[in-house]
mmCIF file of C-alpha atoms in Angstrom:
data_model
loop_
_atom_site.group_PDB
_atom_site.id
_atom_site.type_symbol
_atom_site.label_atom_id
_atom_site.label_comp_id
_atom_site.label_asym_id
_atom_site.label_seq_id
_atom_site.Cartn_x
_atom_site.Cartn_y
_atom_site.Cartn_z
ATOM 1 C CA MET A 1 17.579 -0.165 0.588
ATOM 2 C CA SER A 2 15.724 1.805 -2.000
ATOM 3 C CA THR A 3 12.031 2.419 -1.776
ATOM 4 C CA ALA A 4 9.587 3.777 -4.247
ATOM 5 C CA SER A 5 6.071 3.214 -5.419
ATOM 6 C CA SER A 6 6.856 2.940 -9.094
ATOM 7 C CA THR A 7 5.109 -0.387 -9.466
ATOM 8 C CA ILE A 8 1.554 0.866 -9.518
ATOM 9 C CA GLY A 9 -0.203 1.062 -12.831
ATOM 10 C CA THR A 10 -0.537 -0.793 -16.057
ATOM 11 C CA ARG A 11 2.420 -1.124 -18.379
ATOM 12 C CA GLN A 12 3.717 2.319 -19.181
ATOM 13 C CA PRO A 13 6.789 1.754 -21.310
ATOM 14 C CA ARG A 14 9.469 4.352 -21.674
ATOM 15 C CA HIS A 15 10.018 5.833 -25.067
ATOM 16 C CA GLU A 16 13.771 5.857 -25.087
ATOM 17 C CA THR A 17 15.868 5.203 -28.113
ATOM 18 C CA ARG A 18 18.777 2.819 -28.342
ATOM 19 C CA PRO A 19 21.388 2.440 -27.200
ATOM 20 C CA ILE A 20 20.064 1.806 -23.726
ATOM 21 C CA SER A 21 22.652 2.822 -21.140
ATOM 22 C CA SER A 22 23.598 1.314 -17.812
ATOM 23 C CA ALA A 23 22.419 4.531 -16.156
ATOM 24 C CA GLN A 24 18.921 3.908 -17.467
ATOM 25 C CA ILE A 25 18.890 0.369 -16.079
ATOM 26 C CA ARG A 26 20.280 1.579 -12.779
ATOM 27 C CA GLU A 27 17.501 4.148 -12.607
ATOM 28 C CA VAL A 28 14.895 1.402 -12.902
ATOM 29 C CA VAL A 29 16.624 -0.666 -10.196
ATOM 30 C CA ILE A 30 16.840 2.306 -7.844
ATOM 31 C CA GLY A 31 13.124 2.906 -8.263
ATOM 32 C CA LEU A 32 12.265 -0.573 -7.013
ATOM 33 C CA ASP A 33 11.861 -1.679 -3.418
ATOM 34 C CA THR A 34 14.867 -3.977 -3.052
ATOM 35 C CA VAL A 35 17.500 -4.845 -0.462
ATOM 36 C CA ILE A 36 20.307 -4.405 -2.979
ATOM 37 C CA ASP A 37 23.361 -2.533 -1.777
ATOM 38 C CA LEU A 38 23.481 0.002 -4.579
ATOM 39 C CA GLU A 39 27.017 1.048 -3.699
ATOM 40 C CA GLN A 40 28.149 -2.521 -4.358
ATOM 41 C CA LEU A 41 26.261 -2.755 -7.615
ATOM 42 C CA SER A 42 28.676 -2.011 -10.441
ATOM 43 C CA ASP A 43 27.650 -2.583 -14.022
ATOM 44 C CA HIS A 44 29.295 -6.000 -13.923
ATOM 45 C CA THR A 45 28.222 -7.119 -10.449
ATOM 46 C CA ARG A 46 25.591 -9.808 -10.395
ATOM 47 C CA PHE A 47 22.470 -8.531 -8.681
ATOM 48 C CA VAL A 48 22.644 -11.462 -6.286
ATOM 49 C CA ASP A 49 26.210 -10.533 -5.312
ATOM 50 C CA ALA A 50 24.989 -7.056 -4.364
ATOM 51 C CA GLY A 51 22.489 -8.570 -1.942
ATOM 52 C CA ALA A 52 19.500 -9.215 -4.173
ATOM 53 C CA ASP A 53 17.311 -12.164 -3.292
ATOM 54 C CA SER A 54 15.062 -13.976 -5.727
ATOM 55 C CA LEU A 55 12.236 -11.552 -5.078
ATOM 56 C CA ASP A 56 14.481 -8.599 -5.915
ATOM 57 C CA PHE A 57 15.646 -10.262 -9.100
ATOM 58 C CA PHE A 58 12.099 -10.978 -10.222
ATOM 59 C CA ASN A 59 11.159 -7.401 -9.391
ATOM 60 C CA ILE A 60 14.037 -6.082 -11.473
ATOM 61 C CA VAL A 61 13.191 -8.233 -14.470
ATOM 62 C CA ALA A 62 9.514 -7.323 -14.203
ATOM 63 C CA GLY A 63 10.428 -3.656 -13.855
ATOM 64 C CA ILE A 64 12.623 -3.795 -16.950
ATOM 65 C CA GLN A 65 9.980 -5.672 -18.924
ATOM 66 C CA GLU A 66 7.475 -3.032 -17.991
ATOM 67 C CA ALA A 67 9.781 -0.098 -18.664
ATOM 68 C CA TYR A 68 10.831 -1.325 -22.093
ATOM 69 C CA ASP A 69 7.652 -3.155 -23.092
ATOM 70 C CA LEU A 70 9.194 -6.524 -23.785
ATOM 71 C CA THR A 71 9.143 -9.983 -22.262
ATOM 72 C CA ILE A 72 12.366 -11.667 -21.235
ATOM 73 C CA PRO A 73 11.799 -15.398 -21.756
ATOM 74 C CA ASP A 74 12.989 -17.990 -19.289
ATOM 75 C CA ALA A 75 15.772 -19.100 -21.620
ATOM 76 C CA ASP A 76 17.274 -15.602 -21.611
ATOM 77 C CA ILE A 77 17.177 -14.944 -17.878
ATOM 78 C CA GLU A 78 20.836 -15.901 -17.412
ATOM 79 C CA GLN A 79 21.787 -13.055 -19.754
ATOM 80 C CA VAL A 80 20.289 -10.358 -17.542
ATOM 81 C CA THR A 81 21.824 -11.045 -14.150
ATOM 82 C CA THR A 82 23.931 -7.847 -14.250
ATOM 83 C CA ILE A 83 23.290 -4.293 -15.340
ATOM 84 C CA GLN A 84 25.730 -4.726 -18.202
ATOM 85 C CA GLY A 85 24.019 -7.952 -19.221
ATOM 86 C CA MET A 86 20.679 -6.211 -19.155
ATOM 87 C CA VAL A 87 22.017 -3.360 -21.289
ATOM 88 C CA ALA A 88 23.453 -5.753 -23.879
ATOM 89 C CA TYR A 89 20.274 -7.787 -23.946
ATOM 90 C CA LEU A 90 17.986 -4.798 -24.405
ATOM 91 C CA ASN A 91 20.135 -3.255 -27.088
ATOM 92 C CA GLN A 92 20.038 -6.556 -28.940
ATOM 93 C CA LYS A 93 16.316 -7.149 -28.569
ATOM 94 C CA LEU A 94 14.751 -3.723 -28.783
ATOM 95 C CA PRO A 95 13.896 -2.419 -32.242
ATOM 96 C CA MET B 1 12.734 7.231 11.802
ATOM 97 C CA PRO B 2 13.131 7.474 8.042
ATOM 98 C CA THR B 3 10.371 9.523 6.517
ATOM 99 C CA THR B 4 9.802 11.130 3.221
ATOM 100 C CA GLY B 5 7.306 13.862 2.566
ATOM 101 C CA ASP B 6 5.924 15.738 -0.346
ATOM 102 C CA ASP B 7 7.175 18.950 1.175
ATOM 103 C CA PRO B 8 10.805 19.464 2.242
ATOM 104 C CA GLY B 9 9.637 20.700 5.632
ATOM 105 C CA ASP B 10 7.310 17.791 6.263
ATOM 106 C CA ASP B 11 9.785 15.594 8.074
ATOM 107 C CA LEU B 12 10.851 18.284 10.501
ATOM 108 C CA ASN B 13 7.288 19.336 11.213
ATOM 109 C CA PHE B 14 6.289 15.745 11.700
ATOM 110 C CA LEU B 15 9.086 15.016 14.156
ATOM 111 C CA ASP B 16 8.341 18.224 16.068
ATOM 112 C CA ARG B 17 4.723 17.276 16.404
ATOM 113 C CA LEU B 18 5.608 13.804 17.644
ATOM 114 C CA GLY B 19 7.377 15.317 20.651
ATOM 115 C CA SER B 20 7.609 12.915 23.568
ATOM 116 C CA ASP B 21 5.613 10.290 21.711
ATOM 117 C CA ASP B 22 8.593 9.686 19.465
ATOM 118 C CA ALA B 23 10.030 6.940 21.668
ATOM 119 C CA PRO B 24 7.115 4.487 21.462
ATOM 120 C CA LEU B 25 6.986 5.053 17.709
ATOM 121 C CA ARG B 26 10.535 3.836 17.434
ATOM 122 C CA ALA B 27 9.761 0.567 19.176
ATOM 123 C CA PRO B 28 6.192 -0.621 18.724
ATOM 124 C CA ALA B 29 5.128 -3.550 20.886
ATOM 125 C CA PRO B 30 5.568 -6.952 19.215
ATOM 126 C CA PHE B 31 2.448 -8.231 17.538
ATOM 127 C CA ARG B 32 0.514 -11.102 19.067
ATOM 128 C CA LEU B 33 -0.646 -12.996 16.036
ATOM 129 C CA PRO B 34 -2.220 -16.441 15.748
ATOM 130 C CA PHE B 35 -1.795 -18.998 13.016
ATOM 131 C CA ARG B 36 -4.764 -19.278 10.698
ATOM 132 C CA GLY B 37 -6.429 -22.554 9.898
ATOM 133 C CA LEU B 38 -3.865 -25.306 9.432
ATOM 134 C CA ARG B 39 -1.000 -22.976 8.519
ATOM 135 C CA ASN B 40 2.231 -23.087 10.478
ATOM 136 C CA TYR B 41 3.498 -19.746 9.245
ATOM 137 C CA LEU B 42 2.184 -16.237 9.519
ATOM 138 C CA HIS B 43 0.221 -15.160 6.508
ATOM 139 C CA SER B 44 0.051 -11.835 4.724
ATOM 140 C CA THR B 45 -3.561 -11.646 5.872
ATOM 141 C CA ASP B 46 -2.270 -11.671 9.447
ATOM 142 C CA LEU B 47 0.468 -9.126 8.917
ATOM 143 C CA PHE B 48 -1.361 -6.550 6.818
ATOM 144 C CA PRO B 49 -4.146 -5.870 9.366
ATOM 145 C CA ALA B 50 -1.573 -5.788 12.151
ATOM 146 C CA LEU B 51 0.325 -3.085 10.297
ATOM 147 C CA THR B 52 -2.892 -1.243 9.514
ATOM 148 C CA SER B 53 -3.758 -1.190 13.209
ATOM 149 C CA LEU B 54 -0.244 -0.015 13.985
ATOM 150 C CA ALA B 55 -0.598 2.805 11.453
ATOM 151 C CA GLN B 56 -3.939 3.914 12.787
ATOM 152 C CA GLN B 57 -2.952 3.715 16.432
ATOM 153 C CA HIS B 58 0.422 5.414 16.104
ATOM 154 C CA PHE B 59 -0.465 8.051 13.537
ATOM 155 C CA SER B 60 -4.147 8.603 12.838
ATOM 156 C CA PRO B 61 -7.239 6.698 11.741
ATOM 157 C CA ALA B 62 -6.568 7.975 8.230
ATOM 158 C CA ALA B 63 -3.103 6.477 8.072
ATOM 159 C CA PHE B 64 -2.787 3.371 5.935
ATOM 160 C CA VAL B 65 -0.256 0.789 4.826
ATOM 161 C CA GLU B 66 1.040 2.043 1.502
ATOM 162 C CA SER B 67 3.418 -0.828 0.936
ATOM 163 C CA MET B 68 4.239 -4.217 2.417
ATOM 164 C CA VAL B 69 6.962 -6.535 1.124
ATOM 165 C CA LEU B 70 7.404 -10.050 2.544
ATOM 166 C CA ARG B 71 10.632 -11.847 1.651
ATOM 167 C CA ARG B 72 10.239 -15.178 3.415
ATOM 168 C CA PRO B 73 7.749 -17.051 5.564
ATOM 169 C CA VAL B 74 7.998 -16.628 9.326
ATOM 170 C CA THR B 75 6.905 -19.012 12.043
ATOM 171 C CA HIS B 76 7.406 -16.898 15.168
ATOM 172 C CA GLN B 77 5.913 -13.692 16.449
ATOM 173 C CA VAL B 78 6.845 -10.544 14.621
ATOM 174 C CA ARG B 79 7.729 -7.031 15.626
ATOM 175 C CA ALA B 80 7.711 -3.871 13.572
ATOM 176 C CA SER B 81 10.522 -1.371 13.678
ATOM 177 C CA PHE B 82 10.892 2.156 12.419
ATOM 178 C CA VAL B 83 14.651 1.913 12.206
ATOM 179 C CA PRO B 84 16.496 -0.204 9.634
ATOM 180 C CA GLU B 85 16.857 -3.839 10.668
ATOM 181 C CA PRO B 86 19.447 -5.899 8.780
ATOM 182 C CA LYS B 87 17.653 -9.147 9.589
ATOM 183 C CA ALA B 88 14.231 -7.930 8.521
ATOM 184 C CA PHE B 89 12.122 -10.442 6.623
ATOM 185 C CA GLY B 90 9.955 -7.666 5.264
ATOM 186 C CA THR B 91 9.466 -3.966 4.922
ATOM 187 C CA PHE B 92 6.507 -1.634 4.906
ATOM 188 C CA ARG B 93 5.597 1.980 4.413
ATOM 189 C CA ILE B 94 2.847 3.858 6.183
ATOM 190 C CA ARG B 95 1.205 6.821 4.500
ATOM 191 C CA HIS B 96 0.105 9.476 6.940
ATOM 192 C CA LEU B 97 -1.071 12.662 5.256
ATOM 193 C CA SER B 98 1.941 13.825 3.271
ATOM 194 C CA GLN B 99 4.409 11.739 5.269
ATOM 195 C CA CYS B 100 5.684 8.335 4.286
ATOM 196 C CA ILE B 101 7.064 6.368 7.233
ATOM 197 C CA HIS B 102 9.355 3.444 6.432
ATOM 198 C CA GLY B 103 9.291 0.343 8.584
ATOM 199 C CA TRP B 104 10.903 -3.082 8.891
ATOM 200 C CA LEU B 105 9.418 -6.419 9.968
ATOM 201 C CA VAL B 106 11.514 -8.673 12.167
ATOM 202 C CA GLU B 107 10.839 -12.234 13.294
ATOM 203 C CA THR B 108 11.313 -12.682 17.039
ATOM 204 C CA GLY B 109 12.067 -15.867 18.960
ATOM 205 C CA VAL B 110 8.633 -15.893 20.576
ATOM 206 C CA PRO B 111 6.636 -18.942 19.485
ATOM 207 C CA ILE B 112 3.076 -18.644 18.247
ATOM 208 C CA SER B 113 0.721 -20.637 20.394
ATOM 209 C CA ALA B 114 -2.697 -19.407 19.300
ATOM 210 C CA ARG B 115 -4.604 -20.646 16.297
ATOM 211 C CA VAL B 116 -7.825 -19.338 14.778
ATOM 212 C CA PRO B 117 -10.098 -21.023 12.261
ATOM 213 C CA PHE B 118 -10.154 -19.635 8.759
ATOM 214 C CA ASP B 119 -12.481 -20.597 5.933
ATOM 215 C CA GLU B 120 -11.050 -19.386 2.667
ATOM 216 C CA GLN B 121 -13.292 -21.496 0.477
ATOM 217 C CA THR B 122 -16.364 -19.286 0.732
ATOM 218 C CA ALA B 123 -14.490 -16.359 -0.767
ATOM 219 C CA VAL B 124 -12.794 -18.590 -3.344
ATOM 220 C CA SER B 125 -16.210 -19.784 -4.475
ATOM 221 C CA ALA B 126 -17.447 -16.218 -4.882
ATOM 222 C CA ALA B 127 -14.499 -15.158 -7.030
ATOM 223 C CA ILE B 128 -14.961 -14.753 -10.769
ATOM 224 C CA CYS B 129 -11.939 -15.785 -12.765
ATOM 225 C CA ARG B 130 -11.126 -14.907 -16.363
ATOM 226 C CA ARG B 131 -7.890 -14.921 -18.346
ATOM 227 C CA TRP B 132 -5.303 -13.202 -16.129
ATOM 228 C CA PHE B 133 -8.135 -11.483 -14.286
ATOM 229 C CA SER B 134 -10.243 -12.132 -11.209
ATOM 230 C CA CYS B 135 -12.880 -10.113 -9.381
ATOM 231 C CA PHE B 136 -15.803 -10.128 -7.012
ATOM 232 C CA HIS B 137 -19.175 -8.727 -8.008
ATOM 233 C CA GLU B 138 -19.757 -7.637 -4.424
ATOM 234 C CA PRO B 139 -17.632 -7.545 -1.293
ATOM 235 C CA VAL B 140 -17.713 -10.949 0.351
ATOM 236 C CA GLN B 141 -19.194 -10.775 3.813
ATOM 237 C CA GLY B 142 -16.929 -11.948 6.601
ATOM 238 C CA TYR B 143 -13.691 -11.189 4.755
ATOM 239 C CA THR B 144 -11.591 -8.069 4.879
ATOM 240 C CA ALA B 145 -10.725 -6.368 1.623
ATOM 241 C CA PHE B 146 -7.145 -7.567 1.953
ATOM 242 C CA GLU B 147 -8.280 -11.167 2.478
ATOM 243 C CA GLN B 148 -10.420 -10.844 -0.632
ATOM 244 C CA LEU B 149 -7.472 -9.496 -2.597
ATOM 245 C CA VAL B 150 -5.334 -12.461 -1.582
ATOM 246 C CA VAL B 151 -8.115 -14.810 -2.661
ATOM 247 C CA LEU B 152 -8.331 -13.071 -6.049
ATOM 248 C CA MET B 153 -4.588 -13.506 -6.494
ATOM 249 C CA LYS B 154 -4.784 -17.116 -5.401
ATOM 250 C CA VAL B 155 -7.483 -18.063 -7.894
ATOM 251 C CA VAL B 156 -5.795 -16.409 -10.876
ATOM 252 C CA SER B 157 -2.143 -17.314 -10.158
ATOM 253 C CA PRO B 158 -2.362 -20.938 -11.411
ATOM 254 C CA GLN B 159 -2.866 -19.520 -14.912
ATOM 255 C CA VAL B 160 0.768 -18.408 -14.788
ATOM 256 C CA GLY B 161 2.200 -21.639 -13.430
ATOM 257 C CA PRO B 162 1.207 -24.680 -11.364
ATOM 258 C CA HIS B 163 3.070 -23.589 -8.266
ATOM 259 C CA GLN B 164 2.392 -22.821 -4.659
ATOM 260 C CA TRP B 165 2.163 -19.037 -4.896
ATOM 261 C CA TRP B 166 3.335 -16.791 -2.118
ATOM 262 C CA PHE B 167 2.015 -13.274 -1.714
ATOM 263 C CA CYS B 168 5.086 -11.056 -1.546
ATOM 264 C CA ARG B 169 4.200 -7.430 -2.174
ATOM 265 C CA ILE B 170 1.461 -4.830 -2.171
ATOM 266 C CA GLU B 171 1.698 -1.170 -3.150
ATOM 267 C CA LEU B 172 -1.301 1.074 -2.599
ATOM 268 C CA SER B 173 -1.994 4.648 -3.617
ATOM 269 C CA ALA B 174 -5.186 4.633 -1.544
ATOM 270 C CA PRO B 175 -6.412 2.486 1.319
ATOM 271 C CA LEU B 176 -8.396 -0.616 0.484
ATOM 272 C CA SER B 177 -12.099 0.023 0.931
ATOM 273 C CA GLU B 178 -14.195 -2.537 2.769
ATOM 274 C CA SER B 179 -17.343 -1.490 0.900
ATOM 275 C CA HIS B 180 -16.422 -1.857 -2.769
ATOM 276 C CA PRO B 181 -15.700 -5.013 -4.761
ATOM 277 C CA LEU B 182 -12.139 -5.671 -5.832
ATOM 278 C CA SER B 183 -10.568 -6.887 -9.024
ATOM 279 C CA PHE B 184 -7.055 -8.069 -9.798
ATOM 280 C CA ALA B 185 -5.500 -8.144 -13.276
ATOM 281 C CA ILE B 186 -2.090 -9.671 -13.957
ATOM 282 C CA ARG B 187 0.030 -7.296 -15.997
ATOM 283 C CA GLU B 188 3.542 -8.779 -15.827
ATOM 284 C CA THR B 189 5.067 -12.197 -15.291
ATOM 285 C CA VAL B 190 8.655 -13.446 -15.083
ATOM 286 C CA SER B 191 9.619 -17.023 -15.904
ATOM 287 C CA ASP B 192 6.161 -18.229 -14.885
ATOM 288 C CA ARG B 193 7.391 -17.864 -11.290
ATOM 289 C CA PHE B 194 6.561 -14.254 -10.506
ATOM 290 C CA LEU B 195 3.515 -12.169 -11.248
ATOM 291 C CA VAL B 196 2.466 -8.613 -10.579
ATOM 292 C CA GLY B 197 -0.969 -7.220 -11.206
ATOM 293 C CA ASP B 198 -3.176 -4.192 -10.834
ATOM 294 C CA ILE B 199 -5.654 -3.788 -8.006
ATOM 295 C CA ASN B 200 -8.840 -2.005 -8.967
ATOM 296 C CA GLN B 201 -11.646 -0.982 -6.675
ATOM 297 C CA ALA B 202 -14.726 1.079 -7.517
ATOM 298 C CA HIS B 203 -13.472 1.339 -11.114
ATOM 299 C CA ARG B 204 -10.249 2.933 -9.970
ATOM 300 C CA LEU B 205 -6.681 1.692 -10.042
ATOM 301 C CA ILE B 206 -5.511 1.810 -6.441
ATOM 302 C CA GLY B 207 -2.349 -0.243 -6.475
ATOM 303 C CA SER B 208 -0.499 -3.378 -7.399
ATOM 304 C CA ALA B 209 0.321 -6.686 -5.775
ATOM 305 C CA ALA B 210 2.776 -9.458 -6.548
ATOM 306 C CA SER B 211 3.188 -13.156 -5.863
ATOM 307 C CA VAL B 212 6.167 -15.421 -6.293
ATOM 308 C CA ALA B 213 6.304 -19.180 -6.679
ATOM 309 C CA ARG B 214 7.551 -20.704 -3.484
ATOM 310 C CA ASN B 215 10.208 -23.381 -3.550
ATOM 311 C CA PRO B 216 10.101 -25.767 -0.610
ATOM 312 C CA GLY B 217 13.239 -25.414 1.461
ATOM 313 C CA ARG B 218 14.221 -22.079 -0.037
ATOM 314 C CA ASN B 219 13.413 -18.541 0.940
ATOM 315 C CA LEU B 220 10.550 -17.609 -1.323
#
């Protein structure tokens, strides 16, 4: 279980250039207060299969939105259920 | 007891100072909480003050709840633990000086038999609601700051989606003050089913809080 207080404060996006890497996504996930088993979380493991519940998943998506200053619409949520999916999505959507 | 400190020596010093009092810290007495109003589950406004009392009694009056995460509703009495609990329904952190003490919330099998009245409407009526923002001009008498925060979240959440919203998380960098008015501003949403916003008090950002839409029959 990771714990951190990275969720305080208004949107403060990162200023990282593409391509976004899985390590960068993993860093965001680690900084959130989740019950995910990080040792089980490979780039291709669905967050839910590593122990995430719905609250964790929402936290991850919100954390990514905040970190990269974008909104992931409902229709795209299925694309970001893994770290690799998140990486592909961000690299496609970010300028 | 997992702790993190700003100084590498903090944990050791802290454990040394605890001495023989370490044992009760590891197993606080179960809470004795009532249901509020017509609710048949324990509410965040029951759990947060219980944890605040725990922090102040076990550490110092200056200790405060820095974080509380609730993952599902509970209908029985609750105990706090300072060791990891795999069946925890929630987690918390207590800030005590430079130490951060991690804790877990566990539902027991003890039924809740007490019930206390609770009038939320007075505070709801006093809340000012704008687009993705709510506040009080003054602290509302008869309500704790945390109760007022939950009301602010409740009145603004329907702007995100017409759901039953469930308070699920608070993160604080400073304790809530009982003497200054609060405001809450939504800053992030996900799929119109999750929102997180900033908590401001006395013109200062002091933390964030989140709510999630609750599906009947499902956890959260």
